[in-house]
XYZ file of N, CA and C in Angstrom:
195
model
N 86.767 100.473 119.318
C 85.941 99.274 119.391
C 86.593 98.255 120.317
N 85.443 97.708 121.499
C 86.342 96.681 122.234
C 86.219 95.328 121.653
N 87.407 94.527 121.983
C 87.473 93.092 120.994
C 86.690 92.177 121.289
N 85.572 92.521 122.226
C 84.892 91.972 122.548
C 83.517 92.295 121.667
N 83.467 93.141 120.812
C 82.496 93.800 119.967
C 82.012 92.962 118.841
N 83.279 91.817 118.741
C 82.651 90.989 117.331
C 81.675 89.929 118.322
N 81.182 89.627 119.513
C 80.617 88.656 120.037
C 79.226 89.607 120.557
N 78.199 88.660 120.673
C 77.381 89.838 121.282
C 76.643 88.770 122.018
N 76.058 89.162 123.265
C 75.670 88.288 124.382
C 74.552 87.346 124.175
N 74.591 86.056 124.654
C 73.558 85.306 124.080
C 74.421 84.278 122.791
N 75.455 84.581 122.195
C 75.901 83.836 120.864
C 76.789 82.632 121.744
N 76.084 81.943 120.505
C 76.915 80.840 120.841
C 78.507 80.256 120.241
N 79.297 79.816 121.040
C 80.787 80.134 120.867
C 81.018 78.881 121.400
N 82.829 78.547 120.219
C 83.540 77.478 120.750
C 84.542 78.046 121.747
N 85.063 77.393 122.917
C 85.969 77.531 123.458
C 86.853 77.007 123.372
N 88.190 77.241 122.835
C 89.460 75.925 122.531
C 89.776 75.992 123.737
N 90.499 74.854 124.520
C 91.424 74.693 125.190
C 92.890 74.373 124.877
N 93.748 74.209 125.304
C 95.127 74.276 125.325
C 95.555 73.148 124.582
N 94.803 71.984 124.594
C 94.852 70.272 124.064
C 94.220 70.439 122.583
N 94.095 71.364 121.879
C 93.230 71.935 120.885
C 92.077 71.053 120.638
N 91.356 70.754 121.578
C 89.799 70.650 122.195
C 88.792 71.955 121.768
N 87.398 72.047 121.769
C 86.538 72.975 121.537
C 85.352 72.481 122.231
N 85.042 73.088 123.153
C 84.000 73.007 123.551
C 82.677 74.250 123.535
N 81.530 73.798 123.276
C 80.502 74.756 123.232
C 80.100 75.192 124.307
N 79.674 76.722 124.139
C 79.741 78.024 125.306
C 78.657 79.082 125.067
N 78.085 79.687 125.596
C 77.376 81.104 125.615
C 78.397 82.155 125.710
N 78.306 83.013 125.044
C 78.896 84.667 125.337
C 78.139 85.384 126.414
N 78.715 85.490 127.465
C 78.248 86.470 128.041
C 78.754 88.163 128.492
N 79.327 88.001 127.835
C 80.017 89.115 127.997
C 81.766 89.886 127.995
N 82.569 90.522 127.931
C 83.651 91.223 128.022
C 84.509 91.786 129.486
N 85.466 91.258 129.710
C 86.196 91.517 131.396
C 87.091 92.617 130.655
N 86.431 94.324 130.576
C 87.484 95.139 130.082
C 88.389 95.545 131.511
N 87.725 95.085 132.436
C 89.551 95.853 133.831
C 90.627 94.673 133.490
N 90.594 93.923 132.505
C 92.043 92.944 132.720
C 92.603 93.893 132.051
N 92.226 94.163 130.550
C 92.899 95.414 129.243
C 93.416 96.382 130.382
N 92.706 97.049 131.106
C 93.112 97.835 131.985
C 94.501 97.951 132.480
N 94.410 96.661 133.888
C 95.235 96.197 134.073
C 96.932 95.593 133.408
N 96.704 95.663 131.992
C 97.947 95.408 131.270
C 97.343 93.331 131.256
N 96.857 92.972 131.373
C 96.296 91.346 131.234
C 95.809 91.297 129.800
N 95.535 90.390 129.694
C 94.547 90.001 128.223
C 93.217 90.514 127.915
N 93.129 90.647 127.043
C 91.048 90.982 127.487
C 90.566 89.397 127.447
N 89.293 89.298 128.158
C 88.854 88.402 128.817
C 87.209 88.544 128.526
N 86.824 87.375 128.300
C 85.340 86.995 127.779
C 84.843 85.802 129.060
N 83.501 86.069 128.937
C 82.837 85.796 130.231
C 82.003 84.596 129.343
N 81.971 83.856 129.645
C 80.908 82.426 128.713
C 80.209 81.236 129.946
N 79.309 80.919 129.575
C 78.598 79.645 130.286
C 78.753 78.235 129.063
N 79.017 77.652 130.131
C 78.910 76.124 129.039
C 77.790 75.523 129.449
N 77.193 75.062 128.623
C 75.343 74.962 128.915
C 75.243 73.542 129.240
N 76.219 72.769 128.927
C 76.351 71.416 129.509
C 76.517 70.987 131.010
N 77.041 72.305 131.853
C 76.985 72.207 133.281
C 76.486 73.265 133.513
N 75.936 74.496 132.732
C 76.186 75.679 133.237
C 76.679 76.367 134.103
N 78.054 75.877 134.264
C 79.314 76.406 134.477
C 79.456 77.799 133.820
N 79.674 79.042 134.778
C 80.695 80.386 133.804
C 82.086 80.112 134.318
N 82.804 80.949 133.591
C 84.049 81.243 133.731
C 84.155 82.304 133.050
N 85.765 83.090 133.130
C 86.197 83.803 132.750
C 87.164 83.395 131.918
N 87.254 83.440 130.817
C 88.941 83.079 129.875
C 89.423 84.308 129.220
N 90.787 84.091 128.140
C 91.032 84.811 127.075
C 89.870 85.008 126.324
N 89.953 86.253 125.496
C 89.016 86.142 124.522
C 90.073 85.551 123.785
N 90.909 85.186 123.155
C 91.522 85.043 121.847
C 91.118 83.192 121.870
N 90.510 83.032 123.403
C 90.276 81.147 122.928
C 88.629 80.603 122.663
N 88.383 81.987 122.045
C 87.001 82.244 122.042
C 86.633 82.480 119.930
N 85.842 81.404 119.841
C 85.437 81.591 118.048
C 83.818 81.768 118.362
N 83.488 81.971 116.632
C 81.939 82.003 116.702
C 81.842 80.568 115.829
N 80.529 80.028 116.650
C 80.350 78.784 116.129
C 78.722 79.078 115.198
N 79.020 78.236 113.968
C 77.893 78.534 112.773
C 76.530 78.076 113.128
């Protein structure tokens, strides 16, 4: 199972940042060539406030209720 399996596309998600901040995000998806690569696995999200994507950790990635 990839760890990207507990999120499923379309959900909506907090993103922490480093300042333990949370900001709200879309899931869009799983970056499995970082795992590959020996990197982190990596989650793909839009923030709907700019609709901005990016790529982050998944581990700075929750499900929001």
């Amino acid at each position: 199972m990839n760890d990207d399996a507990m999120f499923h596309q379309g959900q909506r998600v907090w993103v922490h940042g480093p300042d333990g901040t949370a900001r709200e995000a879309i899931f869009v998806g799983g970056g499995d060539n970082a795992t590959f690569f020996g990197g982190p696995p990596l989650a793909y999200v839009v923030f709907p406030d700019t609709r901005e994507g990016v790529e982050i950790e998944l581990d700075r990635v929750t499900a929001r209720d």
